[in-house]
Amino acid sequence: MKINAIKVSQPLGEFYIAKIKAGDLLNISTSSITRYDETGKLRGNQRRLDEKRLKAIANFIKSSEMSFPTSILIAANIDKEGRIIEGENDRWTVRQINSSDVYELIIPDKISSLIVDGQHRLNAFRYVDQDYMDIELVCSIFIDLPNPYQAYLFATINSNQKRVDKSLALELFGYDLDNEPSNTWSPEKLAVFLTRRLNFSKDSPLYQRVKLAPLYSEISETVDRNKWLLSTAAMVEGIMSLISTNPQKDRDLLAIKRKSIFGNKTRTILENNHKPILRNLYLDSQDEELYSILKIFFMSVNAILWKDAPNNSVITKTIGISVLFDILKVIIEKDGAQNSYDSYMRSIKDVDFSSHYFALSGIGKTRLKRILKYRLGFLKDTDLKEDDVKFI
């Protein structure tokens, strides 16, 4: 399916306004209902559908006064569990039309998006006849919207709704944007905070380089937008990988284990198995130290790997960012945190990051990780695959 959309740029990031028929949207979207699985773990980020409310909305849909002027919020390329969909044929893609703010969205004919807000309006169409499925709905579409930002938007949109809406987002994702002490932040919230700080601090190597949308951003005339397509999702997930092996478990424990509003909710209640490598800094709320490590590391990456990288260099793409975080973990594990990572980056500078050997897929990421670890001296010849040897 193909639809036209208008791109909107706001401080949080870029999104697209489009109209989609109700029947089509039902076929390509899902929602993540809050539930406990068989192990007792809390899943999802939305309240259960209220059948009475659905039927009331359905009656409104069938009336001659029916109108839904407000938009349904969609996270494209996100599955039911809140994870980014990786398969090339399973993702929404965006194409600019005639150098304007009008874009063409190409949508796979399968479930490939998550409804962040508006699930009752949409699902009410399941209670009406097929004739109503052609009704057009206004949609605000975010591409690759990370889990924490889904909660932030959900909480903001529903701040004036009944209490359960906002509480659900606050409890599941730890969002009290004005009052929550930083030592109560979940790994997700801290990762979002550090990502945004890296993006908005003028002395950061990632200043104005991180955006929600994977397309060009009107952020500064001095920025070469052809080279800077850093994924917020990749940054957030990369930072979380440094401080937690199970961010959802940490988040749930912080939400559940408290006697008062903030009394026992600090990070100190979380398990410390010394994994991953910077777990201790997270538990001790040494956020400045975490930020410093990230800033110093990416200063070296920026100066040596990113500065002159061509547009098709995988090192500036999502899998490149992910592998860089893997490399950082190995360096710190073997040699400790550094005052400069220049020598490490110089040892991998001559790798051909534009090679088809690192195609944007799971196997490309695995290959890139092996090659870089080998060049850094963390793998032996025997750890390489036959194709790796040919590439080197």
XYZ file of C-alpha atoms in Angstrom:
392
model
C 0.000 0.000 0.000
C 1.212 3.502 -0.816
C -0.044 6.744 0.699
C 1.041 10.370 0.540
C 1.948 12.217 3.725
C 3.147 15.612 4.901
C 6.297 15.733 7.006
C 6.091 17.713 10.247
C 9.227 18.791 12.150
C 8.918 19.461 15.876
C 11.454 19.528 18.762
C 10.935 15.860 19.634
C 11.540 14.794 16.055
C 9.863 14.347 12.711
C 6.597 12.599 11.901
C 4.153 12.353 9.021
C 0.498 13.325 8.743
C -1.575 11.118 6.454
C -5.027 9.654 5.989
C -5.547 5.892 6.089
C -8.805 3.986 5.657
C -10.005 2.321 8.847
C -10.002 -1.149 7.310
C -6.460 -0.761 6.015
C -5.191 0.522 9.358
C -6.745 -2.426 11.168
C -4.887 -4.778 8.812
C -1.444 -3.235 9.282
C -1.448 -2.309 12.981
C -1.600 -3.810 16.432
C -1.507 -2.588 20.025
C 0.394 -3.751 23.089
C -2.072 -4.489 25.868
C -0.793 -4.507 29.442
C -0.830 -8.096 30.688
C 1.009 -10.611 32.813
C 2.575 -13.507 30.974
C 2.927 -17.067 32.257
C 6.045 -16.147 34.255
C 4.331 -13.261 36.010
C 6.154 -10.556 34.077
C 4.287 -7.418 33.071
C 4.054 -6.905 29.308
C 2.689 -4.161 27.098
C 1.971 -0.472 27.592
C -1.761 0.092 27.039
C -4.915 -0.553 29.000
C -7.240 -3.328 27.898
C -9.944 -2.510 25.408
C -13.261 -1.610 27.005
C -16.006 -3.384 25.045
C -18.728 -1.059 26.350
C -16.728 1.937 25.183
C -16.010 0.299 21.833
C -19.705 -0.277 21.188
C -20.528 3.311 22.141
C -17.913 4.595 19.703
C -19.235 2.197 17.068
C -22.689 3.717 17.404
C -21.121 7.132 16.888
C -19.332 5.862 13.775
C -22.679 4.781 12.339
C -24.291 8.153 13.024
C -24.628 10.929 10.480
C -22.599 13.240 12.755
C -19.573 10.934 12.859
C -16.208 12.743 12.850
C -12.746 11.889 14.231
C -10.764 15.075 13.551
C -7.911 14.264 15.951
C -5.168 11.959 14.752
C -4.362 8.393 15.670
C -0.744 8.086 16.762
C 1.168 5.319 14.983
C 4.659 3.942 15.608
C 5.639 2.461 12.243
C 8.104 -0.440 12.110
C 7.351 -1.415 15.730
C 5.999 -4.851 16.652
C 3.590 -5.875 19.411
C 6.405 -6.151 21.968
C 7.683 -2.651 21.215
C 10.715 -3.839 19.246
C 11.885 -2.316 15.987
C 11.059 -4.460 12.961
C 14.321 -5.225 11.159
C 13.300 -7.193 8.057
C 13.661 -5.043 4.945
C 10.448 -6.371 3.394
C 8.515 -5.906 6.652
C 9.240 -2.200 7.153
C 7.558 1.044 6.146
C 9.748 3.096 3.838
C 9.603 6.784 3.010
C 10.321 8.533 -0.283
C 10.406 12.297 -0.770
C 8.333 13.676 -3.644
C 9.685 16.576 -5.705
C 11.877 18.101 -2.967
C 8.824 19.180 -0.989
C 7.342 18.331 2.385
C 5.162 15.722 0.684
C 6.385 12.144 0.993
C 5.252 8.747 -0.198
C 4.939 6.081 2.479
C 5.259 2.512 1.223
C 3.552 0.159 3.670
C 3.891 -3.650 3.686
C 0.687 -5.650 3.480
C 1.048 -7.071 6.998
C 1.063 -5.970 10.623
C 3.982 -3.560 10.775
C 3.019 -0.786 13.191
C 1.887 -0.140 16.746
C -1.014 2.076 17.779
C 0.355 4.361 20.498
C -2.809 6.382 20.992
C -6.285 5.942 19.545
C -6.743 2.195 19.852
C -10.371 2.500 21.001
C -11.316 4.723 18.069
C -9.724 2.307 15.654
C -10.956 -0.943 17.175
C -14.502 0.371 17.359
C -14.609 -0.234 13.592
C -14.633 -3.974 14.370
C -18.175 -3.442 15.667
C -19.587 -1.884 12.490
C -20.436 -3.202 9.034
C -17.877 -3.527 6.257
C -19.385 -0.461 4.557
C -17.739 1.774 7.159
C -14.219 0.418 6.614
C -13.542 2.999 3.895
C -13.858 5.878 6.355
C -10.586 7.796 6.363
C -8.726 8.426 9.614
C -6.164 11.138 10.270
C -2.875 9.573 11.394
C 0.338 10.942 12.902
C 3.056 8.483 11.945
C 6.440 8.206 13.654
C 9.087 6.020 12.015
C 11.096 3.748 14.373
C 9.752 5.481 17.494
C 11.657 4.069 20.516
C 9.720 2.495 23.380
C 10.434 5.288 25.903
C 9.214 7.973 23.501
C 6.004 6.002 22.920
C 5.347 6.234 26.653
C 6.279 9.913 26.757
C 3.818 10.788 23.993
C 1.127 8.551 25.460
C 1.485 10.205 28.870
C 1.517 13.718 27.410
C -1.483 13.178 25.151
C -3.497 11.605 27.948
C -2.425 13.922 30.766
C -5.906 15.376 30.975
C -7.706 12.073 30.534
C -8.815 9.749 33.310
C -6.021 8.816 35.707
C -5.431 5.259 34.464
C -4.071 6.506 31.137
C -1.274 8.636 32.554
C -0.527 6.293 35.438
C -0.043 3.393 33.067
C 2.671 5.238 31.145
C 4.315 6.570 34.310
C 4.375 3.200 36.063
C 5.559 1.130 33.131
C 8.186 3.501 31.818
C 9.114 5.650 34.823
C 8.020 8.947 33.357
C 7.414 11.716 35.875
C 8.862 14.387 33.681
C 8.855 17.193 36.239
C 9.370 15.602 39.626
C 10.969 12.163 39.488
C 14.501 12.122 40.985
C 17.173 10.885 38.608
C 18.207 8.072 40.976
C 14.810 6.493 40.346
C 15.181 6.413 36.576
C 14.892 3.086 34.776
C 17.616 2.119 32.267
C 15.277 3.230 29.474
C 14.703 6.681 30.917
C 18.394 7.224 31.657
C 19.294 6.078 28.134
C 16.798 8.545 26.641
C 18.142 11.328 28.878
C 21.763 10.637 27.870
C 20.832 10.386 24.194
C 19.039 13.715 24.301
C 21.931 15.298 26.207
C 24.397 14.062 23.592
C 22.141 15.487 20.909
C 21.538 18.918 22.471
C 24.873 19.685 24.187
C 26.925 21.959 21.931
C 30.216 20.409 23.083
C 28.996 16.899 22.287
C 30.347 15.010 19.243
C 26.711 14.085 18.553
C 25.354 17.641 18.743
C 22.240 17.811 16.527
C 23.122 14.441 15.006
C 20.427 12.268 16.600
C 16.890 12.337 15.263
C 13.814 10.182 15.570
C 13.154 9.942 11.852
C 15.656 8.237 9.538
C 15.282 11.025 6.978
C 16.967 14.381 6.682
C 16.351 16.856 9.502
C 16.166 20.620 9.201
C 18.311 21.146 12.295
C 21.101 23.409 11.116
C 22.452 24.795 7.892
C 25.924 23.756 9.054
C 25.030 20.068 9.314
C 25.720 17.776 6.388
C 22.427 15.922 6.473
C 23.563 13.388 3.905
C 25.970 11.901 6.432
C 24.123 12.129 9.705
C 21.317 9.645 10.016
C 21.944 8.382 13.531
C 19.013 6.418 14.907
C 17.634 7.422 18.287
C 16.523 3.839 18.807
C 20.036 2.535 18.166
C 21.531 5.063 20.599
C 19.006 4.318 23.340
C 19.369 0.558 22.955
C 23.152 0.849 22.828
C 23.314 2.838 26.059
C 20.922 0.417 27.765
C 23.187 -2.470 26.772
C 25.959 -0.890 28.859
C 23.912 -0.737 32.058
C 21.312 -3.522 32.026
C 20.889 -7.062 30.745
C 17.131 -6.827 31.257
C 15.839 -3.218 31.096
C 12.212 -4.315 31.325
C 12.847 -6.258 34.532
C 14.657 -3.273 36.040
C 11.826 -0.981 34.998
C 9.164 -3.236 36.488
C 11.042 -3.621 39.783
C 11.429 0.137 40.091
C 7.698 0.530 39.468
C 6.629 -2.144 41.941
C 9.101 -2.059 44.847
C 8.284 1.080 46.763
C 6.643 1.944 50.063
C 5.992 5.586 49.299
C 5.954 7.646 46.136
C 9.767 7.617 45.882
C 10.836 5.977 49.168
C 12.265 2.634 48.035
C 12.265 3.240 44.315
C 15.915 4.146 43.781
C 18.230 2.108 41.565
C 19.907 0.602 44.650
C 17.076 -1.941 44.928
C 18.080 -3.526 41.627
C 20.186 -6.652 41.277
C 23.912 -6.129 40.788
C 25.595 -9.063 39.060
C 28.282 -6.728 37.670
C 26.925 -7.298 34.170
C 26.948 -5.506 31.851
C 30.199 -3.642 32.174
C 28.866 -0.251 33.387
C 26.120 -1.640 35.606
C 27.794 -0.318 38.766
C 27.782 3.254 37.476
C 24.068 3.001 36.751
C 23.193 1.546 40.161
C 25.320 4.189 41.925
C 23.624 6.955 39.887
C 26.962 8.077 38.467
C 25.261 9.496 35.406
C 27.936 12.141 34.828
C 30.582 9.433 34.590
C 28.428 7.489 32.141
C 27.943 10.598 30.030
C 31.667 11.337 30.102
C 32.543 7.836 28.879
C 30.050 8.120 26.013
C 31.202 11.622 25.084
C 34.906 10.685 25.047
C 34.251 7.512 23.058
C 32.151 9.230 20.402
C 34.618 12.099 20.128
C 37.135 9.540 18.849
C 34.533 7.850 16.648
C 33.474 11.186 15.197
C 36.988 12.461 14.501
C 38.386 9.244 13.007
C 35.495 7.177 11.611
C 32.568 9.523 10.964
C 34.148 12.774 9.828
C 34.934 11.700 6.274
C 32.591 8.709 6.030
C 30.759 8.445 2.683
C 26.980 8.320 2.574
C 26.897 4.553 2.187
C 29.246 3.835 5.100
C 27.691 1.292 7.429
C 29.490 2.806 10.416
C 26.980 5.690 10.485
C 23.966 3.420 10.114
C 21.949 1.583 12.759
C 24.003 -1.615 12.722
C 27.208 0.418 12.826
C 26.064 2.262 15.953
C 25.056 -1.038 17.540
C 28.443 -2.603 16.808
C 30.257 0.481 18.122
C 28.536 -0.013 21.469
C 29.620 -3.669 21.409
C 33.176 -2.513 20.752
C 33.014 -0.010 23.617
C 31.898 -2.770 25.986
C 34.805 -5.004 24.966
C 37.356 -2.191 25.272
C 36.193 -1.280 28.777
C 36.058 -4.932 29.809
C 39.621 -5.574 28.602
C 41.346 -2.227 29.185
C 39.006 -0.129 31.336
C 37.479 3.251 30.510
C 39.870 5.491 28.582
C 40.699 9.191 28.411
C 40.835 8.781 24.636
C 39.823 6.034 22.252
C 41.772 7.433 19.312
C 44.271 4.558 19.120
C 41.454 2.019 18.984
C 39.604 3.906 16.268
C 42.766 4.338 14.194
C 43.244 0.570 14.196
C 39.916 0.114 12.391
C 39.933 3.296 10.306
C 40.979 1.571 7.060
C 38.142 -0.991 7.162
C 35.957 -0.591 4.077
C 32.679 0.252 5.815
C 31.024 0.831 2.431
C 31.562 -2.770 1.345
C 28.573 -4.939 0.427
C 30.057 -7.433 2.876
C 28.326 -5.432 5.598
C 24.833 -5.405 4.103
C 22.185 -3.962 6.405
C 21.025 -7.244 7.854
C 21.704 -9.516 10.791
C 24.591 -11.262 9.064
C 26.148 -7.909 8.132
C 26.141 -6.811 11.752
C 27.733 -10.086 12.864
C 30.432 -9.765 10.212
C 31.157 -6.162 11.150
C 31.480 -7.071 14.811
C 33.929 -9.901 14.089
C 36.090 -7.814 11.761
C 36.354 -4.898 14.175
C 37.076 -7.088 17.190
C 39.771 -8.833 15.182
C 41.346 -5.549 14.110
C 41.304 -4.384 17.720
C 43.091 -7.532 18.834
C 40.178 -9.025 20.733
C 39.750 -12.014 18.369
C 42.250 -14.518 16.983
C 42.664 -15.738 13.388
C 40.813 -18.902 14.343
C 37.769 -16.859 15.385
C 37.258 -15.583 11.838
C 35.048 -17.146 9.190
C 36.422 -18.075 5.770
C 34.643 -15.098 4.186
C 36.096 -12.785 6.839
C 39.603 -13.862 5.890
C 38.890 -13.142 2.220
C 37.504 -9.710 3.110
C 40.531 -8.814 5.223
